[in-house]
Short mmCIF file of C-alpha atoms in Angstrom, two decimals:
data_model
loop_
_atom_site.label_atom_id
_atom_site.label_comp_id
_atom_site.label_asym_id
_atom_site.label_seq_id
_atom_site.Cartn_x
_atom_site.Cartn_y
_atom_site.Cartn_z
CA MET A 8 72.22 117.82 151.74
CA LYS A 9 74.37 116.14 149.08
CA PRO A 10 74.41 117.63 145.55
CA THR A 11 72.69 115.44 142.98
CA LEU A 12 74.67 114.01 140.06
CA LEU A 13 73.44 112.08 137.04
CA MET A 14 75.69 109.55 135.33
CA VAL A 15 74.69 108.84 131.77
CA PRO A 16 76.92 105.78 131.11
CA ARG A 17 77.52 103.20 133.83
CA LEU A 18 80.76 104.13 135.56
CA PRO A 19 83.08 101.59 137.25
CA ALA A 20 81.54 100.13 140.43
CA ALA A 21 84.34 101.19 142.79
CA PHE A 22 84.19 104.72 141.39
CA ILE A 23 80.42 104.82 141.90
CA ASP A 24 80.98 103.97 145.57
CA ARG A 25 83.41 106.88 145.89
CA LEU A 26 80.96 109.27 144.25
CA ARG A 27 78.17 108.21 146.59
CA GLU A 28 80.26 109.19 149.60
CA SER A 29 79.76 112.86 148.73
CA TYR A 30 76.89 113.00 146.24
CA THR A 31 73.43 111.68 145.51
CA LEU A 32 73.95 109.70 142.33
CA LEU A 33 71.28 108.94 139.74
CA GLY A 34 71.58 106.77 136.62
CA PRO A 35 72.89 105.22 134.49
CA MET A 36 70.55 106.09 131.64
CA GLU A 37 69.48 103.67 128.93
CA HIS A 38 69.77 106.48 126.36
CA SER A 39 71.07 110.04 126.63
CA THR A 40 67.65 111.56 125.86
CA PRO A 41 65.14 113.47 128.00
CA GLU A 42 62.74 110.53 127.80
CA ALA A 43 65.24 108.32 129.62
CA LEU A 44 65.79 110.65 132.58
CA PRO A 45 65.30 108.94 135.95
CA GLU A 46 63.04 110.10 138.75
CA GLY A 47 64.56 113.01 140.62
CA ALA A 48 66.37 114.41 137.58
CA GLU A 49 64.95 117.87 138.27
CA GLN A 50 67.47 118.10 141.15
CA VAL A 51 70.53 117.25 139.04
CA GLU A 52 73.30 119.85 139.25
CA ALA A 53 76.07 117.95 137.45
CA LEU A 54 75.92 115.52 134.53
CA LEU A 55 78.62 112.83 134.20
CA THR A 56 79.06 111.53 130.67
CA ILE A 57 81.53 110.59 127.93
CA GLY A 58 82.27 112.46 124.74
CA THR A 59 80.84 109.84 122.39
CA LEU A 60 77.35 110.20 123.91
CA ARG A 61 75.05 113.08 122.98
CA THR A 62 74.58 115.81 125.55
CA ASP A 63 72.40 118.05 123.42
CA ALA A 64 70.28 121.10 124.10
CA ALA A 65 67.15 118.98 124.69
CA LEU A 66 68.82 116.91 127.41
CA MET A 67 70.31 119.94 129.15
CA ALA A 68 67.01 121.81 128.91
CA ALA A 69 65.29 118.94 130.71
CA LEU A 70 67.64 119.44 133.69
CA PRO A 71 66.63 122.84 135.12
CA LYS A 72 69.29 122.90 137.88
CA LEU A 73 72.16 121.66 135.70
CA ARG A 74 75.32 123.73 136.20
CA LEU A 75 78.13 121.35 135.18
CA VAL A 76 78.76 118.76 132.46
CA CYS A 77 81.73 116.59 133.36
CA CYS A 78 83.18 114.19 130.77
CA TYR A 79 84.92 111.09 132.09
CA GLY A 80 87.52 111.03 129.32
CA THR A 81 89.08 113.68 127.11
CA GLY A 82 86.39 113.67 124.42
CA ILE A 83 83.75 116.42 124.44
CA GLU A 84 82.38 116.07 120.89
CA GLY A 85 78.92 114.98 122.03
CA VAL A 86 78.32 118.10 124.13
CA ASP A 87 76.38 121.01 122.63
CA ARG A 88 78.92 123.59 123.76
CA ALA A 89 77.01 126.55 122.37
CA HIS A 90 73.94 125.65 124.43
CA ALA A 91 76.04 125.03 127.53
CA LYS A 92 77.67 128.44 127.14
CA ALA A 93 74.32 130.15 126.65
CA ARG A 94 72.98 128.48 129.81
CA GLY A 95 76.10 129.24 131.84
CA ILE A 96 76.81 125.53 132.27
CA ALA A 97 80.48 124.73 132.93
CA LEU A 98 82.25 121.92 131.05
CA GLY A 99 85.12 119.79 132.30
CA ASN A 100 86.97 116.74 131.02
CA ALA A 101 89.89 114.50 131.97
CA GLY A 102 92.53 116.67 130.30
CA ASP A 103 95.66 114.63 129.66
CA ALA A 104 94.92 112.10 132.41
CA ASN A 105 94.82 109.14 130.03
CA ALA A 106 97.44 110.36 127.55
CA ALA A 107 100.23 108.00 128.58
CA GLY A 108 97.97 104.95 128.50
CA VAL A 109 96.51 105.81 125.09
CA ALA A 110 99.97 106.52 123.67
CA GLU A 111 101.34 103.15 124.75
CA PHE A 112 98.28 101.42 123.26
CA ALA A 113 98.84 103.28 119.99
CA MET A 114 102.35 101.84 119.89
CA GLY A 115 100.88 98.40 120.52
CA LEU A 116 98.53 98.77 117.55
CA LEU A 117 101.39 100.11 115.45
CA LEU A 118 103.49 97.05 116.23
CA ALA A 119 100.54 94.70 115.77
CA THR A 120 99.70 95.93 112.29
CA ALA A 121 103.18 96.75 110.96
CA ARG A 122 104.85 93.59 112.33
CA GLN A 123 101.79 91.37 111.70
CA ILE A 124 101.66 90.04 115.25
CA PRO A 125 98.00 88.86 115.11
CA GLN A 126 98.69 87.11 111.79
CA GLY A 127 101.64 85.34 113.41
CA ASP A 128 99.42 84.20 116.27
CA ARG A 129 96.88 82.80 113.82
CA TYR A 130 99.68 81.17 111.81
CA VAL A 131 100.87 79.24 114.86
CA ARG A 132 97.38 78.29 116.06
CA ALA A 133 96.50 76.95 112.60
CA GLY A 134 99.48 74.55 112.74
CA ARG A 135 101.17 76.16 109.74
CA TRP A 136 104.60 76.51 111.41
CA GLN A 137 106.39 73.44 110.12
CA GLY A 138 109.90 72.51 109.03
CA ASN A 139 113.08 74.47 109.62
CA ALA A 140 112.85 77.20 106.95
CA VAL A 141 114.20 80.63 107.84
CA GLU A 142 111.14 82.30 106.35
CA ARG A 143 107.93 81.21 108.09
CA MET A 144 105.86 84.19 107.00
CA ALA A 145 106.70 86.78 104.38
CA PRO A 146 109.07 89.42 105.84
CA VAL A 147 107.71 92.91 106.47
CA PRO A 148 109.39 96.29 106.90
CA GLY A 149 110.43 96.97 110.47
CA LEU A 150 109.93 100.25 112.28
CA ALA A 151 113.51 101.46 112.66
CA GLY A 152 114.27 104.14 110.10
CA ARG A 153 110.67 104.40 108.93
CA LYS A 154 108.60 107.58 108.99
CA LEU A 155 105.80 108.00 111.53
CA GLY A 156 103.24 110.70 110.74
CA ILE A 157 101.10 111.90 113.65
CA TYR A 158 97.85 113.71 112.93
CA GLY A 159 97.31 115.77 116.08
CA LEU A 160 100.40 116.46 118.21
CA GLY A 161 98.59 117.19 121.46
CA ALA A 162 98.97 115.48 124.83
CA ILE A 163 98.57 112.01 123.32
CA GLY A 164 100.30 112.64 119.99
CA SER A 165 103.42 114.08 121.63
CA ARG A 166 103.68 111.04 123.90
CA ILE A 167 103.34 108.74 120.88
CA ALA A 168 106.19 110.66 119.24
CA ARG A 169 108.48 110.20 122.23
CA ARG A 170 107.76 106.49 122.37
CA ALA A 171 108.33 106.13 118.62
CA GLU A 172 111.74 107.76 119.01
CA GLY A 173 112.69 104.72 121.07
CA PHE A 174 111.94 102.60 117.99
CA GLU A 175 114.34 104.78 115.97
CA MET A 176 111.58 106.18 113.80
CA GLU A 177 111.60 109.54 112.05
CA ILE A 178 108.70 111.69 113.31
CA GLY A 179 106.50 114.13 111.41
CA TYR A 180 103.16 115.69 112.28
CA HIS A 181 100.25 117.78 111.08
CA ASN A 182 98.55 120.14 113.52
CA ARG A 183 96.42 123.24 113.27
CA SER A 184 99.71 125.08 113.69
CA ARG A 185 103.41 124.34 114.06
CA ARG A 186 104.64 123.57 117.58
CA ALA A 187 107.81 125.50 118.26
CA ASP A 188 108.50 123.36 121.34
CA MET A 189 108.67 120.12 119.32
CA PRO A 190 111.63 119.04 117.14
CA TYR A 191 109.63 116.98 114.65
CA HIS A 192 108.94 117.63 110.96
CA TYR A 193 105.87 119.84 110.53
CA HIS A 194 103.59 119.33 107.52
CA ASP A 195 101.04 121.99 106.68
CA SER A 196 98.48 119.50 105.37
CA LEU A 197 97.31 116.03 106.29
CA LEU A 198 97.70 114.94 102.67
CA GLY A 199 101.32 116.08 102.69
CA LEU A 200 101.94 114.22 105.94
CA ALA A 201 100.46 111.03 104.47
CA GLU A 202 102.62 111.32 101.35
CA TRP A 203 105.71 111.56 103.58
CA ALA A 204 104.79 108.91 106.15
CA ASP A 205 105.10 105.13 106.24
CA VAL A 206 102.73 104.91 109.21
CA LEU A 207 99.97 107.43 109.95
CA VAL A 208 98.62 107.67 113.51
CA VAL A 209 95.40 109.59 114.08
CA SER A 210 95.36 111.31 117.48
CA ALA A 211 93.42 114.47 116.62
CA ARG A 212 90.56 115.61 118.83
CA ALA A 213 87.17 114.53 117.53
CA GLY A 214 84.93 117.18 116.04
CA ALA A 215 82.90 118.06 112.98
CA GLU A 216 85.89 119.91 111.53
CA ASN A 217 87.88 116.69 111.09
CA ARG A 218 85.08 114.34 110.02
CA HIS A 219 86.51 111.96 107.40
CA ALA A 220 89.78 113.88 107.43
CA VAL A 221 91.45 110.58 106.55
CA ASN A 222 89.74 109.98 103.22
CA ALA A 223 90.48 108.05 100.04
CA ALA A 224 93.03 110.63 98.87
CA VAL A 225 94.94 110.51 102.17
CA LEU A 226 94.96 106.70 102.15
CA LYS A 227 96.22 106.63 98.56
CA ALA A 228 98.99 109.04 99.55
CA LEU A 229 99.97 106.75 102.45
CA GLY A 230 100.60 104.05 99.87
CA PRO A 231 100.71 100.26 99.48
CA ARG A 232 103.37 99.78 102.18
CA GLY A 233 101.67 102.18 104.57
CA HIS A 234 99.76 101.51 107.78
CA LEU A 235 97.03 103.50 109.54
CA VAL A 236 96.51 103.54 113.33
CA ASN A 237 93.48 105.29 114.85
CA ILE A 238 93.15 105.83 118.61
CA SER A 239 91.26 109.14 118.27
CA ARG A 240 87.64 108.81 117.13
CA GLY A 241 86.10 106.79 114.33
CA ILE A 242 84.61 109.93 112.79
CA ALA A 243 88.08 111.06 111.71
CA VAL A 244 88.39 108.21 109.18
CA ASP A 245 86.13 107.54 106.20
CA GLU A 246 85.45 103.92 107.05
CA ASP A 247 84.13 102.95 103.61
CA ALA A 248 87.24 104.41 101.99
CA LEU A 249 89.42 102.58 104.52
CA CYS A 250 87.71 99.24 103.82
CA ALA A 251 88.24 99.73 100.10
CA ALA A 252 91.89 100.65 100.65
CA LEU A 253 92.51 97.57 102.79
CA GLU A 254 90.63 95.28 100.40
CA THR A 255 92.48 96.44 97.29
CA GLY A 256 96.00 96.94 98.68
CA VAL A 257 95.95 100.73 98.52
CA ILE A 258 97.49 100.50 102.03
CA ALA A 259 99.11 97.50 103.70
CA GLY A 260 97.22 97.42 106.98
CA ALA A 261 95.55 99.20 109.87
CA GLY A 262 95.12 99.08 113.62
CA LEU A 263 91.81 100.50 114.86
CA ASP A 264 90.59 101.05 118.39
CA VAL A 265 87.72 103.35 117.35
CA PHE A 266 84.98 103.15 114.75
CA GLU A 267 82.41 105.36 113.05
CA ASN A 268 79.32 103.73 114.57
CA GLU A 269 80.43 102.25 117.88
CA PRO A 270 79.80 99.64 119.12
CA HIS A 271 78.91 98.45 115.60
CA VAL A 272 81.95 97.40 113.60
CA SER A 273 81.65 96.97 109.85
CA ASP A 274 81.48 93.37 108.62
CA ARG A 275 83.88 94.44 105.87
CA LEU A 276 86.50 95.27 108.50
CA LYS A 277 85.87 92.05 110.40
CA ALA A 278 86.43 90.02 107.24
CA LEU A 279 89.89 91.46 106.59
CA ASP A 280 93.12 89.80 107.69
CA ASN A 281 95.20 92.98 107.42
CA VAL A 282 93.45 95.01 110.11
CA VAL A 283 93.70 94.75 113.92
CA LEU A 284 90.45 95.60 115.73
CA THR A 285 90.06 96.44 119.43
CA PRO A 286 86.95 97.66 121.33
CA HIS A 287 87.90 101.28 122.20
CA ILE A 288 90.19 100.23 125.05
CA ALA A 289 93.24 102.44 124.55
CA ALA A 290 92.51 104.22 127.84
CA ALA A 291 91.63 101.02 129.70
CA SER A 292 94.86 100.68 131.66
CA GLU A 293 94.51 100.79 135.45
CA SER A 294 96.69 103.90 135.68
CA ALA A 295 94.73 105.78 133.02
CA GLN A 296 91.39 104.91 134.60
CA ALA A 297 92.58 105.94 138.04
CA ALA A 298 93.86 109.25 136.67
CA GLN A 299 90.58 109.96 134.86
CA GLN A 300 88.58 109.23 137.99
CA GLU A 301 90.75 111.48 140.14
CA THR A 302 90.36 114.27 137.61
CA MET A 303 86.57 113.92 137.57
CA LEU A 304 86.46 113.92 141.37
CA GLY A 305 88.73 116.96 141.39
CA ASN A 306 86.46 118.78 138.96
CA LEU A 307 83.40 118.00 141.09
CA ARG A 308 85.03 119.02 144.37
CA ALA A 309 86.28 122.26 142.87
CA PHE A 310 82.96 123.11 141.28
CA PHE A 311 80.86 122.59 144.39
CA ALA A 312 83.44 124.50 146.44
CA GLY A 313 83.10 127.46 144.10
CA LYS A 314 86.64 127.08 142.76
CA PRO A 315 87.95 126.77 139.16
CA LEU A 316 87.71 123.31 137.63
CA VAL A 317 90.82 121.14 137.71
CA SER A 318 90.43 120.46 133.99
CA PRO A 319 88.10 123.01 132.41
CA VAL A 320 87.07 123.16 128.75
CA ALA A 321 86.65 126.58 127.22
CA LEU A 322 83.20 127.24 125.79
#
Protein backbone atom coordinates (compact mmCIF):
# COMPACT_ATOMS: atom_id res chain seq x y z
CA MET A 1 0.00 0.00 0.00
CA LYS A 2 1.40 3.39 -1.03
CA PRO A 3 2.02 6.02 1.67
CA THR A 4 -0.37 8.97 1.47
CA LEU A 5 0.97 12.46 0.81
CA LEU A 6 -0.85 15.79 0.85
CA MET A 7 0.33 18.65 -1.33
CA VAL A 8 -0.83 22.03 -0.12
CA PRO A 9 0.12 24.14 -3.18
CA ARG A 10 -0.28 22.76 -6.70
CA LEU A 11 3.06 21.29 -7.71
CA PRO A 12 4.27 21.09 -11.35
CA ALA A 13 2.27 18.54 -13.38
CA ALA A 14 5.24 16.39 -14.41
CA PHE A 15 6.41 16.26 -10.80
CA ILE A 16 2.94 15.21 -9.65
CA ASP A 17 3.12 12.29 -12.09
CA ARG A 18 6.44 11.22 -10.58
CA LEU A 19 5.06 11.42 -7.05
CA ARG A 20 2.05 9.29 -7.98
CA GLU A 21 4.33 6.48 -9.11
CA SER A 22 5.22 5.77 -5.48
CA TYR A 23 2.62 7.56 -3.36
CA THR A 24 -1.08 8.24 -3.01
CA LEU A 25 -1.29 11.97 -3.54
CA LEU A 26 -4.03 14.24 -2.20
CA GLY A 27 -4.52 17.96 -2.84
CA PRO A 28 -3.86 20.70 -3.70
CA MET A 29 -5.69 22.61 -0.99
CA GLU A 30 -7.55 25.87 -1.55
CA HIS A 31 -6.23 27.15 1.79
CA SER A 32 -3.72 25.71 4.26
CA THR A 33 -6.33 25.31 7.01
CA PRO A 34 -7.98 22.26 8.58
CA GLU A 35 -11.30 23.24 6.99
CA ALA A 36 -9.79 22.81 3.52
CA LEU A 37 -8.45 19.29 4.07
CA PRO A 38 -9.56 16.82 1.40
CA GLU A 39 -11.27 13.49 1.97
CA GLY A 40 -8.80 10.88 3.14
CA ALA A 41 -6.58 13.36 4.98
CA GLU A 42 -6.63 11.18 8.09
CA GLN A 43 -4.23 8.84 6.24
CA VAL A 44 -1.68 11.53 5.37
CA GLU A 45 1.85 10.73 6.54
CA ALA A 46 3.75 13.51 4.75
CA LEU A 47 2.74 17.09 3.97
CA LEU A 48 4.26 18.83 0.92
CA THR A 49 4.23 22.61 1.14
CA ILE A 50 6.20 25.83 0.65
CA GLY A 51 7.60 28.11 3.31
CA THR A 52 5.33 31.06 2.55
CA LEU A 53 2.21 29.03 3.40
CA ARG A 54 1.13 28.42 7.00
CA THR A 55 1.68 24.95 8.40
CA ASP A 56 0.49 25.69 11.90
CA ALA A 57 -0.38 23.59 14.91
CA ALA A 58 -4.06 23.41 13.93
CA LEU A 59 -3.30 21.99 10.49
CA MET A 60 -0.82 19.45 11.82
CA ALA A 61 -3.19 18.45 14.62
CA ALA A 62 -5.87 17.68 12.02
CA LEU A 63 -3.52 15.12 10.41
CA PRO A 64 -3.22 12.35 13.03
CA LYS A 65 -0.75 10.21 11.04
CA LEU A 66 1.48 13.09 9.94
CA ARG A 67 5.18 12.29 10.41
CA LEU A 68 6.93 14.55 7.87
CA VAL A 69 6.58 18.12 6.61
CA CYS A 70 8.55 18.58 3.40
CA CYS A 71 9.04 22.08 1.96
CA TYR A 72 9.51 22.35 -1.80
CA GLY A 73 11.93 25.27 -1.57
CA THR A 74 14.37 26.47 1.06
CA GLY A 75 11.88 28.53 3.08
CA ILE A 76 10.44 27.06 6.29
CA GLU A 77 9.07 30.22 7.92
CA GLY A 78 5.44 29.11 7.70
CA VAL A 79 6.01 25.89 9.66
CA ASP A 80 5.28 25.84 13.39
CA ARG A 81 8.58 24.18 14.25
CA ALA A 82 7.90 24.01 17.97
CA HIS A 83 4.70 22.04 17.39
CA ALA A 84 6.40 19.77 14.87
CA LYS A 85 9.17 19.04 17.36
CA ALA A 86 6.68 18.32 20.14
CA ARG A 87 4.80 15.90 17.87
CA GLY A 88 7.96 14.22 16.61
CA ILE A 89 7.26 15.38 13.06
CA ALA A 90 10.37 15.62 10.87
CA LEU A 91 11.01 18.69 8.68
CA GLY A 92 12.88 18.79 5.40
CA ASN A 93 13.49 21.42 2.73
CA ALA A 94 15.38 21.85 -0.53
CA GLY A 95 18.65 22.90 1.11
CA ASP A 96 20.82 24.74 -1.41
CA ALA A 97 19.18 23.12 -4.44
CA ASN A 98 18.02 26.42 -5.92
CA ALA A 99 20.93 28.58 -4.74
CA ALA A 100 22.65 28.97 -8.11
CA GLY A 101 19.42 29.90 -9.88
CA VAL A 102 18.41 32.46 -7.25
CA ALA A 103 21.90 33.97 -7.23
CA GLU A 104 21.93 34.51 -10.98
CA PHE A 105 18.47 36.09 -10.79
CA ALA A 106 19.69 38.42 -8.05
CA MET A 107 22.43 39.58 -10.40
CA GLY A 108 19.80 40.13 -13.08
CA LEU A 109 17.77 42.34 -10.74
CA LEU A 110 20.94 44.15 -9.70
CA LEU A 111 21.76 44.94 -13.32
CA ALA A 112 18.17 45.84 -14.12
CA THR A 113 17.86 48.41 -11.34
CA ALA A 114 21.41 49.81 -11.28
CA ARG A 115 21.79 50.03 -15.07
CA GLN A 116 18.13 51.02 -15.66
CA ILE A 117 17.50 48.29 -18.22
CA PRO A 118 13.66 48.35 -17.92
CA GLN A 119 13.70 52.15 -18.25
CA GLY A 120 15.78 51.79 -21.42
CA ASP A 121 13.27 49.32 -22.82
CA ARG A 122 10.41 51.72 -22.12
CA TYR A 123 12.43 54.59 -23.62
CA VAL A 124 12.80 52.74 -26.92
CA ARG A 125 9.20 51.51 -27.04
CA ALA A 126 7.92 55.05 -26.44
CA GLY A 127 9.81 56.29 -29.52
CA ARG A 128 12.00 58.64 -27.49
CA TRP A 129 15.30 57.48 -29.04
CA GLN A 130 15.85 60.11 -31.70
CA GLY A 131 18.79 61.98 -33.22
CA ASN A 132 22.46 61.14 -32.88
CA ALA A 133 23.27 62.47 -29.38
CA VAL A 134 25.77 60.52 -27.31
CA GLU A 135 23.55 60.78 -24.24
CA ARG A 136 20.15 59.16 -24.81
CA MET A 137 19.33 58.68 -21.14
CA ALA A 138 21.08 60.18 -18.14
CA PRO A 139 24.24 58.18 -17.32
CA VAL A 140 24.25 56.04 -14.18
CA PRO A 141 27.05 54.58 -12.07
CA GLY A 142 28.24 51.22 -13.33
CA LEU A 143 28.97 48.22 -11.14
CA ALA A 144 32.73 47.92 -11.48
CA GLY A 145 34.45 49.32 -8.40
CA ARG A 146 31.20 49.76 -6.49
CA LYS A 147 30.44 48.16 -3.13
CA LEU A 148 27.97 45.29 -2.89
CA GLY A 149 26.58 44.57 0.58
CA ILE A 150 25.01 41.16 1.11
CA TYR A 151 22.66 40.63 4.03
CA GLY A 152 22.89 36.88 4.64
CA LEU A 153 25.99 35.13 3.30
CA GLY A 154 24.55 31.62 3.17
CA ALA A 155 24.25 29.28 0.20
CA ILE A 156 22.62 31.94 -1.97
CA GLY A 157 24.49 34.98 -0.64
CA SER A 158 27.90 33.38 -1.15
CA ARG A 159 27.01 32.54 -4.75
CA ILE A 160 25.88 36.13 -5.32
CA ALA A 161 29.24 37.29 -3.98
CA ARG A 162 31.18 35.08 -6.38
CA ARG A 163 29.15 36.30 -9.33
CA ALA A 164 29.58 39.93 -8.27
CA GLU A 165 33.35 39.43 -8.21
CA GLY A 166 33.10 38.89 -11.95
CA PHE A 167 31.65 42.40 -12.21
CA GLU A 168 34.70 43.74 -10.33
CA MET A 169 32.66 44.76 -7.32
CA GLU A 170 33.93 45.05 -3.76
CA ILE A 171 32.01 42.65 -1.50
CA GLY A 172 30.88 43.10 2.10
CA TYR A 173 28.33 41.22 4.19
CA HIS A 174 26.40 41.08 7.43
CA ASN A 175 25.66 37.69 8.98
CA ARG A 176 24.82 36.40 12.42
CA SER A 177 28.56 35.78 12.69
CA ARG A 178 31.72 36.27 10.67
CA ARG A 179 32.55 33.55 8.14
CA ALA A 180 36.21 32.64 8.42
CA ASP A 181 36.03 30.77 5.10
CA MET A 182 35.03 33.90 3.14
CA PRO A 183 37.40 36.73 2.14
CA TYR A 184 34.80 39.50 2.11
CA HIS A 185 34.43 42.51 4.42
CA TYR A 186 32.39 41.59 7.51
CA HIS A 187 30.10 44.20 9.09
CA ASP A 188 28.71 43.55 12.55
CA SER A 189 25.43 45.35 11.85
CA LEU A 190 23.06 45.68 8.93
CA LEU A 191 23.06 49.46 9.39
CA GLY A 192 26.85 49.52 9.12
CA LEU A 193 26.71 47.39 5.99
CA ALA A 194 24.17 49.75 4.40
CA GLU A 195 26.31 52.79 5.22
CA TRP A 196 29.26 51.11 3.45
CA ALA A 197 27.41 49.68 0.45
CA ASP A 198 26.32 51.11 -2.88
CA VAL A 199 24.00 48.15 -3.51
CA LEU A 200 22.35 46.09 -0.75
CA VAL A 201 21.15 42.57 -1.57
CA VAL A 202 18.85 40.83 0.89
CA SER A 203 19.42 37.07 0.94
CA ALA A 204 18.79 36.33 4.63
CA ARG A 205 16.52 33.46 5.63
CA ALA A 206 12.98 34.58 6.41
CA GLY A 207 11.88 34.57 10.02
CA ALA A 208 10.35 36.72 12.72
CA GLU A 209 13.81 37.75 13.87
CA ASN A 210 14.49 39.70 10.67
CA ARG A 211 11.03 41.17 10.07
CA HIS A 212 11.51 44.69 8.67
CA ALA A 213 15.26 44.40 9.18
CA VAL A 214 15.61 46.72 6.19
CA ASN A 215 13.83 49.74 7.65
CA ALA A 216 13.83 53.49 7.09
CA ALA A 217 17.16 53.92 8.89
CA VAL A 218 18.87 51.24 6.78
CA LEU A 219 17.49 52.74 3.56
CA LYS A 220 18.66 56.22 4.58
CA ALA A 221 22.11 54.79 5.26
CA LEU A 222 22.16 53.18 1.80
CA GLY A 223 21.78 56.67 0.37
CA PRO A 224 20.50 58.52 -2.71
CA ARG A 225 22.77 56.64 -5.13
CA GLY A 226 22.05 53.28 -3.52
CA HIS A 227 20.00 50.35 -4.78
CA LEU A 228 18.18 47.57 -2.91
CA VAL A 229 17.68 44.04 -4.28
CA ASN A 230 15.49 41.53 -2.41
CA ILE A 231 15.34 37.85 -3.40
CA SER A 232 14.81 36.60 0.17
CA ARG A 233 11.32 37.23 1.58
CA GLY A 234 9.17 40.34 1.56
CA ILE A 235 8.95 40.30 5.35
CA ALA A 236 12.61 41.35 5.59
CA VAL A 237 11.87 44.81 4.13
CA ASP A 238 9.55 47.45 5.57
CA GLU A 239 7.58 47.99 2.38
CA ASP A 240 6.02 51.30 3.43
CA ALA A 241 9.47 52.66 4.29
CA LEU A 242 10.80 51.39 0.96
CA CYS A 243 8.00 53.07 -0.99
CA ALA A 244 8.69 56.35 0.79
CA ALA A 245 12.42 56.02 0.11
CA LEU A 246 11.86 55.37 -3.59
CA GLU A 247 9.28 58.15 -3.90
CA THR A 248 11.46 60.80 -2.25
CA GLY A 249 14.90 59.85 -3.59
CA VAL A 250 16.25 58.51 -0.31
CA ILE A 251 17.56 55.64 -2.47
CA ALA A 252 17.96 55.52 -6.25
CA GLY A 253 16.15 52.29 -7.04
CA ALA A 254 15.22 48.73 -6.18
CA GLY A 255 14.75 45.31 -7.70
CA LEU A 256 12.18 43.14 -5.90
CA ASP A 257 11.22 39.53 -6.49
CA VAL A 258 9.40 39.17 -3.15
CA PHE A 259 6.79 41.22 -1.31
CA GLU A 260 5.23 41.53 2.12
CA ASN A 261 1.75 40.33 1.16
CA GLU A 262 2.20 38.06 -1.84
CA PRO A 263 0.66 37.86 -4.36
CA HIS A 264 -0.58 41.39 -3.59
CA VAL A 265 1.88 44.06 -4.68
CA SER A 266 1.48 47.59 -3.38
CA ASP A 267 0.00 50.09 -5.85
CA ARG A 268 2.66 52.52 -4.61
CA LEU A 269 5.37 50.19 -5.88
CA LYS A 270 3.59 49.62 -9.19
CA ALA A 271 3.39 53.37 -9.77
CA LEU A 272 7.15 53.91 -9.45
CA ASP A 273 9.53 54.02 -12.40
CA ASN A 274 12.64 53.33 -10.31
CA VAL A 275 11.73 49.84 -9.12
CA VAL A 276 11.84 46.51 -11.00
CA LEU A 277 9.11 44.06 -9.94
CA THR A 278 9.02 40.31 -10.64
CA PRO A 279 6.56 37.66 -9.35
CA HIS A 280 8.76 35.59 -6.98
CA ILE A 281 10.49 33.75 -9.82
CA ALA A 282 14.14 33.78 -8.77
CA ALA A 283 14.09 29.99 -8.39
CA ALA A 284 12.07 29.42 -11.56
CA SER A 285 14.94 28.23 -13.76
CA GLU A 286 14.63 24.70 -15.13
CA SER A 287 17.79 23.59 -13.33
CA ALA A 288 16.68 25.00 -9.97
CA GLN A 289 13.23 23.41 -10.24
CA ALA A 290 14.69 20.05 -11.20
CA ALA A 291 17.11 20.20 -8.27
CA GLN A 292 14.33 21.09 -5.80
CA GLN A 293 12.18 18.23 -7.05
CA GLU A 294 15.01 15.72 -6.78
CA THR A 295 15.69 16.87 -3.23
CA MET A 296 12.03 16.50 -2.24
CA LEU A 297 11.90 13.03 -3.78
CA GLY A 298 15.13 12.15 -1.99
CA ASN A 299 13.70 13.33 1.33
CA LEU A 300 10.55 11.25 0.81
CA ARG A 301 12.42 8.11 -0.24
CA ALA A 302 14.79 8.39 2.70
CA PHE A 303 12.02 9.02 5.20
CA PHE A 304 9.85 6.09 4.18
CA ALA A 305 12.93 3.86 4.07
CA GLY A 306 13.72 4.78 7.65
CA LYS A 307 16.88 6.66 6.70
CA PRO A 308 18.02 10.25 7.49
CA LEU A 309 16.54 12.95 5.29
CA VAL A 310 18.63 14.18 2.37
CA SER A 311 18.06 17.77 3.47
CA PRO A 312 16.83 17.88 7.07
CA VAL A 313 15.96 20.99 9.06
CA ALA A 314 16.84 21.00 12.73
CA LEU A 315 13.88 21.54 15.05
